[in-house]
mmCIF file of C-alpha atoms (C1' of nucleotides) in Angstrom:
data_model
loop_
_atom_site.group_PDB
_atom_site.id
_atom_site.type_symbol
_atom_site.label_atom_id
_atom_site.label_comp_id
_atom_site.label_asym_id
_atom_site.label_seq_id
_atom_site.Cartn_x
_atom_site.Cartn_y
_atom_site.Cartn_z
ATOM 1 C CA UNK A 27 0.000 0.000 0.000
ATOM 2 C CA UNK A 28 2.738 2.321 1.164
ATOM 3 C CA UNK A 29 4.444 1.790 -2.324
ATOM 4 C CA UNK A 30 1.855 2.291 -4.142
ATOM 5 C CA UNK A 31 1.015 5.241 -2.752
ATOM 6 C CA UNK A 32 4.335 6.274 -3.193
ATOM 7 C CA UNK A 33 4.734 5.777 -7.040
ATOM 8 C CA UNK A 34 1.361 7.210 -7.252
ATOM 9 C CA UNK A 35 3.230 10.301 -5.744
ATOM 10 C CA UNK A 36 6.278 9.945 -8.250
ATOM 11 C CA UNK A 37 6.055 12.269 -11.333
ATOM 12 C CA UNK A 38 5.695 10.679 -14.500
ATOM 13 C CA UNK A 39 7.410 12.263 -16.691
ATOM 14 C CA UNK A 40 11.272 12.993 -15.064
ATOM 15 C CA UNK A 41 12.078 16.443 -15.955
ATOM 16 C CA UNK A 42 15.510 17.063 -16.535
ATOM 17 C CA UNK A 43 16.880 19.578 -14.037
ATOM 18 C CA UNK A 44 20.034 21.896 -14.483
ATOM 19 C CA UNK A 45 22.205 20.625 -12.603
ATOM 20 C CA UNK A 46 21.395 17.169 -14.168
ATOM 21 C CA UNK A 47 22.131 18.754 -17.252
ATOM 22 C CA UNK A 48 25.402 20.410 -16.167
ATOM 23 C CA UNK A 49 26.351 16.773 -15.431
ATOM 24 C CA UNK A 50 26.143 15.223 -18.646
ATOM 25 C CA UNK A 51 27.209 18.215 -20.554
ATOM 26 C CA UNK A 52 30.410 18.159 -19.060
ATOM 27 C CA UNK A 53 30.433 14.374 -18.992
ATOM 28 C CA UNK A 54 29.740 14.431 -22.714
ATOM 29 C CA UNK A 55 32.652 17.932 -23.244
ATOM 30 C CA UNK A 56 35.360 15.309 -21.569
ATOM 31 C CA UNK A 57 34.446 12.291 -22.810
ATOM 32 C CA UNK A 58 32.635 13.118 -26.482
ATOM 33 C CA UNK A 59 29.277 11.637 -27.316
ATOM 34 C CA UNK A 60 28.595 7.980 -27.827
ATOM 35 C CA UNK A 61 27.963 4.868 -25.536
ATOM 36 C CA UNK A 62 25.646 6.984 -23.664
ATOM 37 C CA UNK A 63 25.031 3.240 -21.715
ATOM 38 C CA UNK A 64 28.273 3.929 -20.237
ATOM 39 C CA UNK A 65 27.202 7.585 -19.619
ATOM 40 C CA UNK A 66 24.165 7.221 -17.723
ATOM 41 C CA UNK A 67 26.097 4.807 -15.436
ATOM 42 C CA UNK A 68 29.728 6.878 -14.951
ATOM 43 C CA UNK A 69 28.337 10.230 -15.119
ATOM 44 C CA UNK A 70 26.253 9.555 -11.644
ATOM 45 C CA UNK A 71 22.725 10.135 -13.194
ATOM 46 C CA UNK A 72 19.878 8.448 -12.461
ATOM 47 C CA UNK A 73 19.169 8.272 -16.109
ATOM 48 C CA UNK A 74 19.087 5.973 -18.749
ATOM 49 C CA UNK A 75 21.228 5.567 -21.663
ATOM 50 C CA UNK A 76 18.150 6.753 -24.070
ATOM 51 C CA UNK A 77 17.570 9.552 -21.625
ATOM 52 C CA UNK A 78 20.594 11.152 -21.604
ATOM 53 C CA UNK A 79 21.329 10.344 -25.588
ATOM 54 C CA UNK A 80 17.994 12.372 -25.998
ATOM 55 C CA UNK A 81 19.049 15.072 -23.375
ATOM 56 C CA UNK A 82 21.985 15.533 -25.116
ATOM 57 C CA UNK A 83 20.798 15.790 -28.908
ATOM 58 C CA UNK A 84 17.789 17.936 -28.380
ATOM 59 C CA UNK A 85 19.281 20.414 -25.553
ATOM 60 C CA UNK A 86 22.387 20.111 -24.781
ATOM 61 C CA UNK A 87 24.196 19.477 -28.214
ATOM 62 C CA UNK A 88 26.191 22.926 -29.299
ATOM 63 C CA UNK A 89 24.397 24.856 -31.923
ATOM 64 C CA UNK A 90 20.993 23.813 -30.624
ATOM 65 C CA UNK A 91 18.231 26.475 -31.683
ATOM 66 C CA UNK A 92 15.627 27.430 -29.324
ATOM 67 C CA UNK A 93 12.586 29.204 -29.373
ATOM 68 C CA UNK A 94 10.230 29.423 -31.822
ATOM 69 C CA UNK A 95 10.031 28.787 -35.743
ATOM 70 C CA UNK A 96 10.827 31.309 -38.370
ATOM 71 C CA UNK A 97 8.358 31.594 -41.050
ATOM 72 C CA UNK A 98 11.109 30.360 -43.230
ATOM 73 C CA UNK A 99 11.198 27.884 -41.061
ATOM 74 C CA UNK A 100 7.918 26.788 -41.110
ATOM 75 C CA UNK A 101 7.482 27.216 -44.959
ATOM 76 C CA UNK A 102 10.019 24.563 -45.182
ATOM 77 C CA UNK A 103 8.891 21.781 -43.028
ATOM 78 C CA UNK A 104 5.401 22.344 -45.094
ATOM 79 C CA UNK A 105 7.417 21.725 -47.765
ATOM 80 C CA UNK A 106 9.257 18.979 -46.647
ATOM 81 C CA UNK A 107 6.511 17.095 -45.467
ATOM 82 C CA UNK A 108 4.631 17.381 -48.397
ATOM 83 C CA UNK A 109 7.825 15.863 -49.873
ATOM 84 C CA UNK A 110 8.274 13.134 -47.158
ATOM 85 C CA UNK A 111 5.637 12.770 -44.826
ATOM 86 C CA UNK A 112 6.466 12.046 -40.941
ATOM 87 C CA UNK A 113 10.241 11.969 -41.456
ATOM 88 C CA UNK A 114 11.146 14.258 -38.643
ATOM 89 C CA UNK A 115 14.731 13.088 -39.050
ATOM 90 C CA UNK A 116 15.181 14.017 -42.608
ATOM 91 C CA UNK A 117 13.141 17.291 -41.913
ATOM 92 C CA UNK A 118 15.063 18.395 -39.330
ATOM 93 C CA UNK A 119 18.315 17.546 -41.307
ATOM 94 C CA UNK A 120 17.371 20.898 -43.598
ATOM 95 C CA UNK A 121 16.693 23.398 -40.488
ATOM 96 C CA UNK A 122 20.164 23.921 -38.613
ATOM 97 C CA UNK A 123 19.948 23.761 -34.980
ATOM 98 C CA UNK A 124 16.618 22.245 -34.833
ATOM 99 C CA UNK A 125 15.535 18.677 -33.892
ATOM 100 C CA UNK A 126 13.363 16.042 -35.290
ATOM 101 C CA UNK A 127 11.329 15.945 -31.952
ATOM 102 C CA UNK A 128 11.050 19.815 -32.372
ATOM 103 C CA UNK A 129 10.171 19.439 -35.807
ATOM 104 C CA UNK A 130 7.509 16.799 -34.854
ATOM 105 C CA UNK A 131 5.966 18.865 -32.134
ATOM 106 C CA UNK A 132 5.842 21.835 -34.237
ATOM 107 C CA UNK A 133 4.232 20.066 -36.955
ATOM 108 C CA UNK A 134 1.820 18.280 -34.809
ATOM 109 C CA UNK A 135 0.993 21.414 -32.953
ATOM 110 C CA UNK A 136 1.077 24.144 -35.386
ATOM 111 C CA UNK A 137 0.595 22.781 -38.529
ATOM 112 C CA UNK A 138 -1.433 19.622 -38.537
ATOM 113 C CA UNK A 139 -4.440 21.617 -37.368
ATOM 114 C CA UNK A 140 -7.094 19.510 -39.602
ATOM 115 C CA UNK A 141 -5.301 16.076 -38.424
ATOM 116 C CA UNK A 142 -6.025 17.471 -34.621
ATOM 117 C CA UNK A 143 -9.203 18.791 -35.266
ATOM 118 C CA UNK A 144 -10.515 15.405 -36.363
ATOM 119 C CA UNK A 145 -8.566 13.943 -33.344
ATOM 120 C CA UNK A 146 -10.164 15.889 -30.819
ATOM 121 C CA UNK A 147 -13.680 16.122 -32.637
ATOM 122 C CA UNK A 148 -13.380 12.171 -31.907
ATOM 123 C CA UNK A 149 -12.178 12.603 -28.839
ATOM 124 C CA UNK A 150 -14.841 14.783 -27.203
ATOM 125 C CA UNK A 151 -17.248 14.204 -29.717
ATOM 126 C CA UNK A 152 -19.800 14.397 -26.303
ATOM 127 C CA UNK A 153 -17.958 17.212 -24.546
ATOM 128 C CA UNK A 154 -17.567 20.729 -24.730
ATOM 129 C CA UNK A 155 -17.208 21.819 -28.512
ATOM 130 C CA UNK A 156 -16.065 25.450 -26.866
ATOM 131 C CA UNK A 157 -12.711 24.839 -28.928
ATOM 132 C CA UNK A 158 -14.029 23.548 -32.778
ATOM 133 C CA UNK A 159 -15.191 26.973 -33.179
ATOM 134 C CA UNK A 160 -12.144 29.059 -32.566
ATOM 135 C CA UNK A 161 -8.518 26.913 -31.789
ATOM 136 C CA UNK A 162 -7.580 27.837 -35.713
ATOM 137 C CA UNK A 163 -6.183 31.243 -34.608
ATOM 138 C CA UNK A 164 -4.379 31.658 -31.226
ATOM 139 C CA UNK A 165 -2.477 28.917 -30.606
ATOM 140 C CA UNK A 166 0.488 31.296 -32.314
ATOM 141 C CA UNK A 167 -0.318 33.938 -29.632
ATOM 142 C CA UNK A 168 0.185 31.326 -26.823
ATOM 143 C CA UNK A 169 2.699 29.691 -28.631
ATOM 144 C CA UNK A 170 4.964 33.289 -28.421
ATOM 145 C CA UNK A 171 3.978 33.851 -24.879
ATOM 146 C CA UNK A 172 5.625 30.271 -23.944
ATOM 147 C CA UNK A 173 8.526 30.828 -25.946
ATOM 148 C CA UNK A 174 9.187 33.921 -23.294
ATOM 149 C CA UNK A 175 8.294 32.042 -20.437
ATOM 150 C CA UNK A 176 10.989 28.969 -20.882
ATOM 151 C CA UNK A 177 11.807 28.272 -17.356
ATOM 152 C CA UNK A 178 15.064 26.413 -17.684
ATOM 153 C CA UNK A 179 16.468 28.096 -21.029
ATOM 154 C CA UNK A 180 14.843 31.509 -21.288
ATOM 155 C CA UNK A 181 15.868 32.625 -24.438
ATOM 156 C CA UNK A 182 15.268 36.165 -26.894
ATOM 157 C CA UNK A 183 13.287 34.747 -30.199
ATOM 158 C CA UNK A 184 16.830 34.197 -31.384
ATOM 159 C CA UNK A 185 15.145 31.793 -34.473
ATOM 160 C CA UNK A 186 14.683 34.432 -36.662
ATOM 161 C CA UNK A 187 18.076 34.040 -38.505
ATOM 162 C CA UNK A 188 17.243 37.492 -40.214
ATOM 163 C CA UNK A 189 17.139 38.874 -36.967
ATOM 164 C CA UNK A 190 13.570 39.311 -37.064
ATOM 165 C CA UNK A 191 11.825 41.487 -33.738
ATOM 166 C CA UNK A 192 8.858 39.532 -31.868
ATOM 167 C CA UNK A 193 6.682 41.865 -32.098
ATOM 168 C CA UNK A 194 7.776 41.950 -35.993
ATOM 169 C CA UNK A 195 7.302 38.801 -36.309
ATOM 170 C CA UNK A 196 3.425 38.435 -34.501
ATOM 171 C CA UNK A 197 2.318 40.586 -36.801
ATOM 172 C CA UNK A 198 3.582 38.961 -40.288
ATOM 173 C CA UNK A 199 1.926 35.394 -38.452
ATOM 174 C CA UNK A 200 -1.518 37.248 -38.105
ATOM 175 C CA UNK A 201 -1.236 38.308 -41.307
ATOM 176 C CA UNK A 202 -0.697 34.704 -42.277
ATOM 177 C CA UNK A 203 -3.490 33.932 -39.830
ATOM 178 C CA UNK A 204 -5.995 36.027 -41.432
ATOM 179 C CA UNK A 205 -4.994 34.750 -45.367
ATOM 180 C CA UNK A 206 -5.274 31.149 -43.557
ATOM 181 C CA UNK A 207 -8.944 31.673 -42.377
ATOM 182 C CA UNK A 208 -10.411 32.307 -45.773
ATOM 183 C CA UNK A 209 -8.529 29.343 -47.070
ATOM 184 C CA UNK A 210 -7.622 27.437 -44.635
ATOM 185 C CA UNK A 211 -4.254 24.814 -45.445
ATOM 186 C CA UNK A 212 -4.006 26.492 -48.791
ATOM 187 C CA UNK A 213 -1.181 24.016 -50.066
ATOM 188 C CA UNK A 214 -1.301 25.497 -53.725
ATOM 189 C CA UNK A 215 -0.400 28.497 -52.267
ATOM 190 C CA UNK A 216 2.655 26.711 -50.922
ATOM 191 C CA UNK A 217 3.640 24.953 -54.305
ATOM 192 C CA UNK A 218 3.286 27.495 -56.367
ATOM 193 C CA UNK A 219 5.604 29.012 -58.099
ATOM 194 C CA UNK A 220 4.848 32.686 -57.204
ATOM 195 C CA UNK A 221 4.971 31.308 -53.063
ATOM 196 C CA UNK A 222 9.009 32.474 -52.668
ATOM 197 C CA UNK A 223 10.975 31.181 -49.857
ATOM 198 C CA UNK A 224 13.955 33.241 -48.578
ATOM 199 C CA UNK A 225 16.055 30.887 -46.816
ATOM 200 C CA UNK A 226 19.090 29.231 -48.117
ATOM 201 C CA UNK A 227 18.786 25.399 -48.228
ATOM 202 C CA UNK A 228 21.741 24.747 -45.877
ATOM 203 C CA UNK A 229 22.321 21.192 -44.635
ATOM 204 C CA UNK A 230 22.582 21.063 -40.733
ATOM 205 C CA UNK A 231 26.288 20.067 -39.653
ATOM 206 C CA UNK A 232 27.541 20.771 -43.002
ATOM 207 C CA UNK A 233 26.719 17.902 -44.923
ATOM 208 C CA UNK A 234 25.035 17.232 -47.712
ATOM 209 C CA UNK A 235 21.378 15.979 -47.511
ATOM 210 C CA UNK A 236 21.523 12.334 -49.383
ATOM 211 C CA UNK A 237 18.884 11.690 -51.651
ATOM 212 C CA UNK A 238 20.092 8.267 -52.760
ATOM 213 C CA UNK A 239 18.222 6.129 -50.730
ATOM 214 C CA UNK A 240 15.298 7.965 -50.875
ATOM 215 C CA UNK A 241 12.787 6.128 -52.627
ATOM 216 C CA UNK A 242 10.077 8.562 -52.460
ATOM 217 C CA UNK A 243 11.862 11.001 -55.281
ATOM 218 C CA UNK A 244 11.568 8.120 -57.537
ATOM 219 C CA UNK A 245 7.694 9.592 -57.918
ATOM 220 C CA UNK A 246 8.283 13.191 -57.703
ATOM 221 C CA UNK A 247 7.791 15.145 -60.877
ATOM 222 C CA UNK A 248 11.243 16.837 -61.260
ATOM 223 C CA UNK A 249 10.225 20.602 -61.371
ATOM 224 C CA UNK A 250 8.524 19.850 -58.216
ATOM 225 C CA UNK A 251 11.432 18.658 -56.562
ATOM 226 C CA UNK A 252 13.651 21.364 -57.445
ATOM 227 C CA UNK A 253 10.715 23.313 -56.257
ATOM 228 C CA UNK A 254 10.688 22.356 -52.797
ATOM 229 C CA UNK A 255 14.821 22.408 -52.508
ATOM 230 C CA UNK A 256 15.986 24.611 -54.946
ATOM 231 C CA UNK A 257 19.694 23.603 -54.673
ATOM 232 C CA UNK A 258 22.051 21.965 -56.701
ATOM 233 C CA UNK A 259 22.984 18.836 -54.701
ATOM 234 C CA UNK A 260 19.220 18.051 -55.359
ATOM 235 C CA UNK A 261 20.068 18.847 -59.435
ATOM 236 C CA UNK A 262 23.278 16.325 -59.069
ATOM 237 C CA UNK A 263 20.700 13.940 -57.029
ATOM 238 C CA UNK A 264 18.181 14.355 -60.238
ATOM 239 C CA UNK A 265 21.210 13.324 -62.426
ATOM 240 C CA UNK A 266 21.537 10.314 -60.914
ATOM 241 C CA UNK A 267 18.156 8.827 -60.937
ATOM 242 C "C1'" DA B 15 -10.127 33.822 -6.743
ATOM 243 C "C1'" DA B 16 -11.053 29.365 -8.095
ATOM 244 C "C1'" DC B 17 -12.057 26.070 -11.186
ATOM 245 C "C1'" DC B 18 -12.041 23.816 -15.668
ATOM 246 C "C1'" DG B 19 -10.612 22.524 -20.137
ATOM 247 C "C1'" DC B 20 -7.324 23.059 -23.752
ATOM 248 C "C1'" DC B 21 -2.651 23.520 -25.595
ATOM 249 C "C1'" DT B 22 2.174 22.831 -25.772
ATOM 250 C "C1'" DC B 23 6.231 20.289 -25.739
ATOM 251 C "C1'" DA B 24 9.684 17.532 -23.012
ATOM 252 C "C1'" DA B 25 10.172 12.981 -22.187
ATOM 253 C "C1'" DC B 26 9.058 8.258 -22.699
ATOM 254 C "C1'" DC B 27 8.194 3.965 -25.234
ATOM 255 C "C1'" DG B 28 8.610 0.436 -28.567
ATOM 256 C "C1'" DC B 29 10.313 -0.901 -32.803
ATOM 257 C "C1'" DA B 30 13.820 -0.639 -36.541
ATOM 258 C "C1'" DT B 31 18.397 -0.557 -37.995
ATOM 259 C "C1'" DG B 32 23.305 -1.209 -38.122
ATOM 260 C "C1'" DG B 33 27.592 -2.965 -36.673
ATOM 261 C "C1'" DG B 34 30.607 -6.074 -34.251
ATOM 262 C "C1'" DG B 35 31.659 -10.686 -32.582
ATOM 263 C "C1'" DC C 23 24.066 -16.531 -40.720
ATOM 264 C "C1'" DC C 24 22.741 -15.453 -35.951
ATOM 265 C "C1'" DC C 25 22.831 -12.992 -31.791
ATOM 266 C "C1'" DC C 26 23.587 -9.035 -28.999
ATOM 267 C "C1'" DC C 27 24.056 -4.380 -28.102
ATOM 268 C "C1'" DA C 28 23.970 0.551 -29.142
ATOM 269 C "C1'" DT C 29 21.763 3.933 -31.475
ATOM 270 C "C1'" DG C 30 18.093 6.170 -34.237
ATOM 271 C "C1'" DC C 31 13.426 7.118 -35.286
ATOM 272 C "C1'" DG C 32 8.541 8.127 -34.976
ATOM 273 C "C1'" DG C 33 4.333 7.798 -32.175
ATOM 274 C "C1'" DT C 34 2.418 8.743 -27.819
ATOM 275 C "C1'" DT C 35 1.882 10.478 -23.192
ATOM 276 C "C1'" DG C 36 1.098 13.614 -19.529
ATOM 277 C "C1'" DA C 37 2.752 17.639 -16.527
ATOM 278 C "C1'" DG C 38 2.427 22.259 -16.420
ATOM 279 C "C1'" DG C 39 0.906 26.594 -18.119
ATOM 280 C "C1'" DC C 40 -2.603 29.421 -19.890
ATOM 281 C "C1'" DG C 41 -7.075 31.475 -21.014
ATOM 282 C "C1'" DG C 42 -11.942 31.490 -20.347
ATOM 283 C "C1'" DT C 43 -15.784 31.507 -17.279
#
DNA sequence: AACCGCCTCAACCGCATGGGG
DNA sequence: CCCCCATGCGGTTGAGGCGGT
């Protein structure tokens, strides 16, 4: 009874705490990453090997980009998953300093709003309907208000890699927000040819994004694909196919 | 002020994959 | 080949914060 009560009492989800992150980044500065088994058990954390691996490559890892998404940003995950569906990895391979789980949340949260409409229309199909009517158009207000408050890492909107204002950028999203509304997930708007995207395609951790074993470009009309990545390691990629 | 419901995102989980023995 | 282990990936969960009433 007495243990029960007491995992009842532990918190589900183990948030990482500074200190346990001071740990393994110092553990991972001195020893370099890898065999994060060995980590976990050397470095004195409670953690496991997956824990701290994740730790690591989504917060602690040099580089790392926090805050929210640049609408250049955004415009290319559309893009991308057009391209290649729920492939976080690959995704998050064309944004520097972002991660496939952030690329995944973002996606799920921001920009799959007719996916989670139908989720939660399923889910509370009985209950309160309050949020059908209006959740299309201020989840990017909240969304900027929780990017100030980040307890651990609070952090200027640093994302905007054209140096970008908040306030700047709140206003180009409802601007966005108000196009969206009379056509809601307006993908030819996306694809076409007059929709220009500004940022340079640059591979995260200077490599070069490998389209080899990618079978899905085996379908993809070639305009389309030079479309979506406009540079020319996709053109040498198109050679080869 | 208190409560309730929704939203966000960090963390977890299970499966897939790859490499070494 | 087969097995084992480490790592990677994508889906899912749930704590905490926020806004509405």
């Amino acid at each position: 009874m007495e243990e029960s009560k007491a995992m009842k009492q532990q918190p589900k989800k183990n948030l990482w705490k500074p200190e346990e992150d001071l740990i393994l980044r110092s553990y991972v500065e001195t020893h370099g990453e890898g065999n994060w088994a060995i980590v976990s058990q050397e470095s004195g954390l409670m953690r496991g090997a997956k824990s701290c691996r994740l730790r690591w490559k989504n917060y602690l890892r040099p580089n790392i980009k926090r805050g929210g998404m640049s609408k250049e940003e955004e415009d290319l995950i559309i893009r991308m998953h057009k391209l290649l569906g729920n492939r976080w990895s690959l995704i998050a391979g064309r944004l520097p300093g972002r991660t496939d789980n952030e690329v995944k949340n973002y996606w799920n949260t921001h920009l799959n709003k007719n996916g989670l409409q139908d989720k939660r229309k399923a889910n509370n199909s009985n209950s309160c309907k309050k949020n059908d009517d209006n959740n299309s158009d201020d989840g990017n207000n909240k969304k900027q208000k929780k990017v100030i408050n980040q307890i651990y890492y609070p952090q200027p909107p640093i994302c905007s890699d054209n140096g970008t204002d908040l306030a700047h950028d709140i206003q180009r999203r409802n601007q966005e927000e108000n196009r969206e509304k009379q056509d809601p997930w307006n993908m030819d708007d996306i694809t076409s040819s007059h929709y220009n995207i500004n940022s340079p395609m640059i591979p995260a951790n200077n490599t070069t994004f490998n389209f080899d074993d990618e079978p899905y470009f085996d379908h993809l009309d070639p305009f389309f694909l030079f479309e979506a990545f406009g540079c020319s390691s996709v053109d040498a990629s198109l050679d080869n196919m």
